[in-house]
PDB file of C-alpha atoms and ligand atoms in Angstrom:
ATOM      1  CA  UNK A   9      80.479 161.400 -16.945  1.00  0.00           C
ATOM      2  CA  UNK A  10      83.686 160.698 -18.842  1.00  0.00           C
ATOM      3  CA  UNK A  11      86.787 159.452 -17.073  1.00  0.00           C
ATOM      4  CA  UNK A  12      89.585 161.630 -18.389  1.00  0.00           C
ATOM      5  CA  UNK A  13      92.197 160.779 -15.805  1.00  0.00           C
ATOM      6  CA  UNK A  14      92.729 157.525 -13.885  1.00  0.00           C
ATOM      7  CA  UNK A  15      95.879 157.164 -11.846  1.00  0.00           C
ATOM      8  CA  UNK A  16      96.963 154.217  -9.720  1.00  0.00           C
ATOM      9  CA  UNK A  17      97.742 155.526  -6.255  1.00  0.00           C
ATOM     10  CA  UNK A  18      98.465 152.804  -3.738  1.00  0.00           C
ATOM     11  CA  UNK A  19      97.804 149.197  -2.719  1.00  0.00           C
ATOM     12  CA  UNK A  20      96.970 148.705   0.944  1.00  0.00           C
ATOM     13  CA  UNK A  21      96.967 145.514   3.027  1.00  0.00           C
ATOM     14  CA  UNK A  22      94.362 146.853   5.482  1.00  0.00           C
ATOM     15  CA  UNK A  23      92.049 149.777   6.186  1.00  0.00           C
ATOM     16  CA  UNK A  24      94.464 151.486   8.571  1.00  0.00           C
ATOM     17  CA  UNK A  25      97.020 151.954   5.799  1.00  0.00           C
ATOM     18  CA  UNK A  26      94.462 153.362   3.316  1.00  0.00           C
ATOM     19  CA  UNK A  27      94.884 157.006   2.191  1.00  0.00           C
ATOM     20  CA  UNK A  28      93.763 159.519   4.812  1.00  0.00           C
ATOM     21  CA  UNK A  29      92.288 161.996   2.341  1.00  0.00           C
ATOM     22  CA  UNK A  30      88.511 162.187   2.344  1.00  0.00           C
ATOM     23  CA  UNK A  31      87.518 162.329  -1.330  1.00  0.00           C
ATOM     24  CA  UNK A  32      84.460 160.187  -2.128  1.00  0.00           C
ATOM     25  CA  UNK A  33      85.169 156.559  -2.848  1.00  0.00           C
ATOM     26  CA  UNK A  34      83.459 153.846  -4.929  1.00  0.00           C
ATOM     27  CA  UNK A  35      84.566 150.257  -4.495  1.00  0.00           C
ATOM     28  CA  UNK A  36      84.181 147.092  -6.565  1.00  0.00           C
ATOM     29  CA  UNK A  37      83.806 143.678  -4.984  1.00  0.00           C
ATOM     30  CA  UNK A  38      82.537 140.217  -5.896  1.00  0.00           C
ATOM     31  CA  UNK A  39      83.670 136.640  -6.201  1.00  0.00           C
ATOM     32  CA  UNK A  40      87.169 136.049  -7.387  1.00  0.00           C
ATOM     33  CA  UNK A  41      87.351 136.075 -11.200  1.00  0.00           C
ATOM     34  CA  UNK A  42      83.955 137.788 -11.625  1.00  0.00           C
ATOM     35  CA  UNK A  43      85.661 140.585 -13.587  1.00  0.00           C
ATOM     36  CA  UNK A  44      86.187 143.443 -11.104  1.00  0.00           C
ATOM     37  CA  UNK A  45      89.567 144.550 -12.375  1.00  0.00           C
ATOM     38  CA  UNK A  46      88.492 144.152 -16.026  1.00  0.00           C
ATOM     39  CA  UNK A  47      85.412 146.303 -15.427  1.00  0.00           C
ATOM     40  CA  UNK A  48      87.512 149.001 -13.743  1.00  0.00           C
ATOM     41  CA  UNK A  49      89.842 149.048 -16.746  1.00  0.00           C
ATOM     42  CA  UNK A  50      86.895 149.238 -19.114  1.00  0.00           C
ATOM     43  CA  UNK A  51      85.306 152.121 -17.164  1.00  0.00           C
ATOM     44  CA  UNK A  52      88.621 153.972 -17.143  1.00  0.00           C
ATOM     45  CA  UNK A  53      89.511 153.186 -20.765  1.00  0.00           C
ATOM     46  CA  UNK A  54      92.881 151.742 -19.774  1.00  0.00           C
ATOM     47  CA  UNK A  55      93.491 147.996 -20.102  1.00  0.00           C
ATOM     48  CA  UNK A  56      96.623 148.134 -18.004  1.00  0.00           C
ATOM     49  CA  UNK A  57      95.321 150.070 -15.015  1.00  0.00           C
ATOM     50  CA  UNK A  58      94.183 147.238 -12.730  1.00  0.00           C
ATOM     51  CA  UNK A  59      95.869 143.848 -13.019  1.00  0.00           C
ATOM     52  CA  UNK A  60      93.575 141.147 -14.404  1.00  0.00           C
ATOM     53  CA  UNK A  61      94.077 137.412 -14.716  1.00  0.00           C
ATOM     54  CA  UNK A  62      92.266 134.297 -15.878  1.00  0.00           C
ATOM     55  CA  UNK A  63      93.424 132.677 -12.625  1.00  0.00           C
ATOM     56  CA  UNK A  64      91.245 133.593  -9.621  1.00  0.00           C
ATOM     57  CA  UNK A  65      92.779 135.406  -6.671  1.00  0.00           C
ATOM     58  CA  UNK A  66      94.750 137.988  -8.653  1.00  0.00           C
ATOM     59  CA  UNK A  67      93.798 141.072  -6.645  1.00  0.00           C
ATOM     60  CA  UNK A  68      94.893 140.597  -3.041  1.00  0.00           C
ATOM     61  CA  UNK A  69      95.124 144.136  -1.704  1.00  0.00           C
ATOM     62  CA  UNK A  70      92.900 147.221  -1.525  1.00  0.00           C
ATOM     63  CA  UNK A  71      93.919 149.135  -4.668  1.00  0.00           C
ATOM     64  CA  UNK A  72      93.223 152.840  -5.022  1.00  0.00           C
ATOM     65  CA  UNK A  73      92.836 154.731  -8.290  1.00  0.00           C
ATOM     66  CA  UNK A  74      92.342 158.481  -8.405  1.00  0.00           C
ATOM     67  CA  UNK A  75      89.703 159.416 -10.977  1.00  0.00           C
ATOM     68  CA  UNK A  76      89.436 162.830 -12.630  1.00  0.00           C
ATOM     69  CA  UNK A  77      91.438 164.206  -9.676  1.00  0.00           C
ATOM     70  CA  UNK A  78      88.217 164.243  -7.662  1.00  0.00           C
ATOM     71  CA  UNK A  79      87.200 160.788  -6.472  1.00  0.00           C
ATOM     72  CA  UNK A  80      88.688 157.382  -5.782  1.00  0.00           C
ATOM     73  CA  UNK A  81      87.837 154.069  -7.314  1.00  0.00           C
ATOM     74  CA  UNK A  82      88.810 151.026  -5.271  1.00  0.00           C
ATOM     75  CA  UNK A  83      89.526 147.533  -6.592  1.00  0.00           C
ATOM     76  CA  UNK A  84      88.991 144.983  -3.820  1.00  0.00           C
ATOM     77  CA  UNK A  85      90.131 141.353  -3.648  1.00  0.00           C
ATOM     78  CA  UNK A  86      87.529 138.760  -4.553  1.00  0.00           C
ATOM     79  CA  UNK A  87      85.768 136.668  -1.966  1.00  0.00           C
ATOM     80  CA  UNK A  88      85.175 132.918  -2.096  1.00  0.00           C
ATOM     81  CA  UNK A  89      88.425 131.851  -3.656  1.00  0.00           C
ATOM     82  CA  UNK A  90      88.523 128.129  -2.812  1.00  0.00           C
ATOM     83  CA  UNK A  91      92.298 127.686  -3.050  1.00  0.00           C
ATOM     84  CA  UNK A  92      93.063 130.216  -0.323  1.00  0.00           C
ATOM     85  CA  UNK A  93      93.582 128.444   3.026  1.00  0.00           C
ATOM     86  CA  UNK A  94      90.935 128.915   5.706  1.00  0.00           C
ATOM     87  CA  UNK A  95      93.277 130.956   7.923  1.00  0.00           C
ATOM     88  CA  UNK A  96      94.266 133.266   5.103  1.00  0.00           C
ATOM     89  CA  UNK A  97      90.648 133.560   3.988  1.00  0.00           C
ATOM     90  CA  UNK A  98      89.580 134.710   7.470  1.00  0.00           C
ATOM     91  CA  UNK A  99      92.238 137.443   7.481  1.00  0.00           C
ATOM     92  CA  UNK A 100      91.148 138.405   3.984  1.00  0.00           C
ATOM     93  CA  UNK A 101      87.527 138.638   4.971  1.00  0.00           C
ATOM     94  CA  UNK A 102      88.382 140.608   8.084  1.00  0.00           C
ATOM     95  CA  UNK A 103      90.278 143.314   6.266  1.00  0.00           C
ATOM     96  CA  UNK A 104      87.646 143.604   3.568  1.00  0.00           C
ATOM     97  CA  UNK A 105      84.819 143.769   6.073  1.00  0.00           C
ATOM     98  CA  UNK A 106      86.770 146.300   8.169  1.00  0.00           C
ATOM     99  CA  UNK A 107      87.198 148.450   5.054  1.00  0.00           C
ATOM    100  CA  UNK A 108      83.522 148.178   4.061  1.00  0.00           C
ATOM    101  CA  UNK A 109      82.203 148.814   7.560  1.00  0.00           C
ATOM    102  CA  UNK A 110      84.500 151.609   8.663  1.00  0.00           C
ATOM    103  CA  UNK A 111      85.764 153.521   5.652  1.00  0.00           C
ATOM    104  CA  UNK A 112      83.880 156.778   6.068  1.00  0.00           C
ATOM    105  CA  UNK A 113      84.476 158.160   2.581  1.00  0.00           C
ATOM    106  CA  UNK A 114      83.117 155.011   0.909  1.00  0.00           C
ATOM    107  CA  UNK A 115      79.828 156.077  -0.638  1.00  0.00           C
ATOM    108  CA  UNK A 116      78.925 153.103  -2.775  1.00  0.00           C
ATOM    109  CA  UNK A 117      80.111 149.558  -3.360  1.00  0.00           C
ATOM    110  CA  UNK A 118      79.398 147.762  -6.605  1.00  0.00           C
ATOM    111  CA  UNK A 119      78.838 144.067  -5.982  1.00  0.00           C
ATOM    112  CA  UNK A 120      79.630 142.153  -9.164  1.00  0.00           C
ATOM    113  CA  UNK A 121      77.748 139.008 -10.084  1.00  0.00           C
ATOM    114  CA  UNK A 122      78.644 136.589 -12.902  1.00  0.00           C
ATOM    115  CA  UNK A 123      75.515 136.723 -15.068  1.00  0.00           C
ATOM    116  CA  UNK A 124      75.901 133.113 -16.210  1.00  0.00           C
ATOM    117  CA  UNK A 125      75.349 131.574 -12.803  1.00  0.00           C
ATOM    118  CA  UNK A 126      72.228 130.787 -10.837  1.00  0.00           C
ATOM    119  CA  UNK A 127      72.185 132.660  -7.514  1.00  0.00           C
ATOM    120  CA  UNK A 128      75.240 131.599  -5.543  1.00  0.00           C
ATOM    121  CA  UNK A 129      74.993 131.229  -1.777  1.00  0.00           C
ATOM    122  CA  UNK A 130      78.170 133.231  -1.224  1.00  0.00           C
ATOM    123  CA  UNK A 131      76.868 136.215  -3.245  1.00  0.00           C
ATOM    124  CA  UNK A 132      73.482 136.187  -1.555  1.00  0.00           C
ATOM    125  CA  UNK A 133      75.111 135.959   1.878  1.00  0.00           C
ATOM    126  CA  UNK A 134      77.451 138.826   1.063  1.00  0.00           C
ATOM    127  CA  UNK A 135      74.605 141.016  -0.251  1.00  0.00           C
ATOM    128  CA  UNK A 136      72.484 140.226   2.788  1.00  0.00           C
ATOM    129  CA  UNK A 137      75.398 141.148   5.030  1.00  0.00           C
ATOM    130  CA  UNK A 138      75.776 144.513   3.226  1.00  0.00           C
ATOM    131  CA  UNK A 139      72.056 145.108   3.667  1.00  0.00           C
ATOM    132  CA  UNK A 140      72.110 144.222   7.357  1.00  0.00           C
ATOM    133  CA  UNK A 141      75.099 146.494   7.962  1.00  0.00           C
ATOM    134  CA  UNK A 142      73.619 149.366   5.948  1.00  0.00           C
ATOM    135  CA  UNK A 143      76.528 149.396   3.519  1.00  0.00           C
ATOM    136  CA  UNK A 144      75.266 151.210   0.393  1.00  0.00           C
ATOM    137  CA  UNK A 145      75.657 148.937  -2.613  1.00  0.00           C
ATOM    138  CA  UNK A 146      74.507 148.315  -6.173  1.00  0.00           C
ATOM    139  CA  UNK A 147      74.733 145.200  -8.328  1.00  0.00           C
ATOM    140  CA  UNK A 148      76.475 144.724 -11.659  1.00  0.00           C
ATOM    141  CA  UNK A 149      75.925 141.539 -13.651  1.00  0.00           C
ATOM    142  CA  UNK A 150      79.191 140.985 -15.518  1.00  0.00           C
ATOM    143  CA  UNK A 151      80.312 139.070 -18.623  1.00  0.00           C
ATOM    144  CA  UNK A 152      77.010 139.527 -20.423  1.00  0.00           C
ATOM    145  CA  UNK A 153      78.764 138.806 -23.747  1.00  0.00           C
ATOM    146  CA  UNK A 154      78.876 135.165 -22.637  1.00  0.00           C
ATOM    147  CA  UNK A 155      75.107 134.506 -22.810  1.00  0.00           C
ATOM    148  CA  UNK A 156      72.100 135.483 -24.927  1.00  0.00           C
ATOM    149  CA  UNK A 157      69.914 138.362 -23.846  1.00  0.00           C
ATOM    150  CA  UNK A 158      66.999 136.019 -23.114  1.00  0.00           C
ATOM    151  CA  UNK A 159      69.247 133.879 -20.927  1.00  0.00           C
ATOM    152  CA  UNK A 160      70.467 137.042 -19.199  1.00  0.00           C
ATOM    153  CA  UNK A 161      66.899 138.138 -18.440  1.00  0.00           C
ATOM    154  CA  UNK A 162      66.201 134.689 -17.009  1.00  0.00           C
ATOM    155  CA  UNK A 163      69.276 134.694 -14.774  1.00  0.00           C
ATOM    156  CA  UNK A 164      68.623 138.219 -13.545  1.00  0.00           C
ATOM    157  CA  UNK A 165      64.993 137.391 -12.760  1.00  0.00           C
ATOM    158  CA  UNK A 166      66.161 134.337 -10.817  1.00  0.00           C
ATOM    159  CA  UNK A 167      68.608 136.473  -8.844  1.00  0.00           C
ATOM    160  CA  UNK A 168      66.070 139.196  -8.079  1.00  0.00           C
ATOM    161  CA  UNK A 169      63.549 136.591  -6.947  1.00  0.00           C
ATOM    162  CA  UNK A 170      66.127 135.171  -4.548  1.00  0.00           C
ATOM    163  CA  UNK A 171      66.885 138.630  -3.084  1.00  0.00           C
ATOM    164  CA  UNK A 172      63.190 139.414  -2.681  1.00  0.00           C
ATOM    165  CA  UNK A 173      62.958 136.436  -0.318  1.00  0.00           C
ATOM    166  CA  UNK A 174      64.984 138.544   2.118  1.00  0.00           C
ATOM    167  CA  UNK A 175      64.356 142.185   1.162  1.00  0.00           C
ATOM    168  CA  UNK A 176      61.350 144.346   0.206  1.00  0.00           C
ATOM    169  CA  UNK A 177      63.347 146.455  -2.246  1.00  0.00           C
ATOM    170  CA  UNK A 178      66.044 145.696  -4.775  1.00  0.00           C
ATOM    171  CA  UNK A 179      69.255 147.729  -5.084  1.00  0.00           C
ATOM    172  CA  UNK A 180      70.125 149.511  -8.358  1.00  0.00           C
ATOM    173  CA  UNK A 181      71.122 146.874 -10.912  1.00  0.00           C
ATOM    174  CA  UNK A 182      73.457 147.250 -13.910  1.00  0.00           C
ATOM    175  CA  UNK A 183      74.830 144.933 -16.586  1.00  0.00           C
ATOM    176  CA  UNK A 184      78.277 145.022 -18.166  1.00  0.00           C
ATOM    177  CA  UNK A 185      80.730 143.385 -20.499  1.00  0.00           C
ATOM    178  CA  UNK A 186      84.399 144.280 -20.612  1.00  0.00           C
ATOM    179  CA  UNK A 187      84.583 142.308 -23.878  1.00  0.00           C
ATOM    180  CA  UNK A 188      81.699 143.765 -25.887  1.00  0.00           C
ATOM    181  CA  UNK A 189      82.254 147.074 -24.054  1.00  0.00           C
ATOM    182  CA  UNK A 190      78.715 147.351 -22.749  1.00  0.00           C
ATOM    183  CA  UNK A 191      77.436 149.158 -19.668  1.00  0.00           C
ATOM    184  CA  UNK A 192      80.004 151.894 -19.115  1.00  0.00           C
ATOM    185  CA  UNK A 193      77.756 154.913 -19.555  1.00  0.00           C
ATOM    186  CA  UNK A 194      75.044 153.810 -17.140  1.00  0.00           C
ATOM    187  CA  UNK A 195      77.504 152.972 -14.374  1.00  0.00           C
ATOM    188  CA  UNK A 196      79.448 156.220 -14.805  1.00  0.00           C
ATOM    189  CA  UNK A 197      76.270 158.316 -14.929  1.00  0.00           C
ATOM    190  CA  UNK A 198      75.084 156.639 -11.757  1.00  0.00           C
ATOM    191  CA  UNK A 199      78.396 157.470 -10.053  1.00  0.00           C
ATOM    192  CA  UNK A 200      78.095 161.054 -11.271  1.00  0.00           C
ATOM    193  CA  UNK A 201      74.584 161.342  -9.878  1.00  0.00           C
ATOM    194  CA  UNK A 202      75.728 160.133  -6.456  1.00  0.00           C
ATOM    195  CA  UNK A 203      78.729 162.483  -6.503  1.00  0.00           C
ATOM    196  CA  UNK A 204      76.487 165.445  -7.294  1.00  0.00           C
ATOM    197  CA  UNK A 205      74.072 164.618  -4.504  1.00  0.00           C
ATOM    198  CA  UNK A 206      76.842 164.366  -1.911  1.00  0.00           C
TER     199      UNK A 206
HETATM  200  P1  LIG B 305      90.317 138.618  -8.813  1.00  0.00           P
HETATM  201  O1  LIG B 305      91.164 139.835  -8.766  1.00  0.00           O
HETATM  202  O2  LIG B 305      91.098 137.366  -8.959  1.00  0.00           O
HETATM  203  O3  LIG B 305      89.323 138.563  -7.704  1.00  0.00           O
HETATM  204  O4  LIG B 305      89.443 138.634 -10.191  1.00  0.00           O
HETATM  205  P2  LIG B 305      88.626 139.832 -10.856  1.00  0.00           P
HETATM  206  O5  LIG B 305      87.223 139.797 -10.353  1.00  0.00           O
HETATM  207  O6  LIG B 305      89.351 141.127 -10.738  1.00  0.00           O
HETATM  208  O7  LIG B 305      88.567 139.353 -12.389  1.00  0.00           O
HETATM  209  P3  LIG B 305      89.444 139.847 -13.634  1.00  0.00           P
HETATM  210  O8  LIG B 305      89.019 141.211 -14.054  1.00  0.00           O
HETATM  211  O9  LIG B 305      90.876 139.602 -13.360  1.00  0.00           O
HETATM  212  O10 LIG B 305      88.889 138.869 -14.768  1.00  0.00           O
HETATM  213  C1  LIG B 305      88.897 137.454 -14.615  1.00  0.00           C
HETATM  214  C2  LIG B 305      88.794 136.782 -15.974  1.00  0.00           C
HETATM  215  O11 LIG B 305      87.520 137.060 -16.573  1.00  0.00           O
HETATM  216  C3  LIG B 305      89.821 137.284 -16.977  1.00  0.00           C
HETATM  217  O12 LIG B 305      90.252 136.185 -17.765  1.00  0.00           O
HETATM  218  C4  LIG B 305      89.063 138.290 -17.817  1.00  0.00           C
HETATM  219  O13 LIG B 305      89.574 138.429 -19.129  1.00  0.00           O
HETATM  220  C5  LIG B 305      87.664 137.674 -17.834  1.00  0.00           C
HETATM  221  N1  LIG B 305      86.622 138.700 -17.987  1.00  0.00           N
HETATM  222  C6  LIG B 305      86.442 139.782 -17.218  1.00  0.00           C
HETATM  223  N2  LIG B 305      85.382 140.498 -17.604  1.00  0.00           N
HETATM  224  C7  LIG B 305      84.865 139.859 -18.687  1.00  0.00           C
HETATM  225  C8  LIG B 305      83.746 140.101 -19.548  1.00  0.00           C
HETATM  226  O14 LIG B 305      82.989 141.061 -19.427  1.00  0.00           O
HETATM  227  N3  LIG B 305      83.532 139.176 -20.536  1.00  0.00           N
HETATM  228  C9  LIG B 305      84.321 138.073 -20.703  1.00  0.00           C
HETATM  229  N4  LIG B 305      84.023 137.226 -21.681  1.00  0.00           N
HETATM  230  N5  LIG B 305      85.382 137.816 -19.913  1.00  0.00           N
HETATM  231  C10 LIG B 305      85.655 138.698 -18.924  1.00  0.00           C
HETATM  232 MG1  LIG B 306      91.006 141.637  -9.652  1.00  0.00          MG
END
């Protein structure tokens, strides 16, 4: 699939204010600074679509983008941003979990993982929570331009091993780099396949 049209629609502070229309939705989540907004821009071929920043905590709302006039792509705030106060973090987590649990048109969530890191407790806990709640998700290891391919294989194997401690099966797994422009086709083809089967 090619993205020929990507239009910013609206930023919402909670699920109740999200668009009422029922077109299929794909969301992107992961730790703050993992590269969600950059990946969305790369997939859409528009560097200015979603706001990115080298400072964590840039995306704070649920941002909707209409793709090819047929489906929505959703940029979510990152989790685990240490500088956000505990009270604010709880509210944050509540509105994200409310969106993930109750948004009926959400058909897949991409959970982004920084490929350079050993399995992080917060990512594993989030993935396990998605699994327990039956939230359909896939994984994308981001920033693969930052390490060698052998190092990448090692980190991914480590991550998969950690997940297999909890689950019998692994979710679909992708790799990407918004810098070397790698991974777009596989992710978009996967989205297309899901859209066709819906
Ligand atoms: P929040 O909205 O704060 O949760 O962050 P985010 O996950 O949306 O991350 P964002 O896309 O804003 O990127 C964070 C930083 O990582 C920026 O400085 C990006 O330029 C950088 N970055 C994102 N993707 C890549 C990548 O694939 N490779 C490299 N080298 N840097 C990347
Ligand atoms: Mg962002």
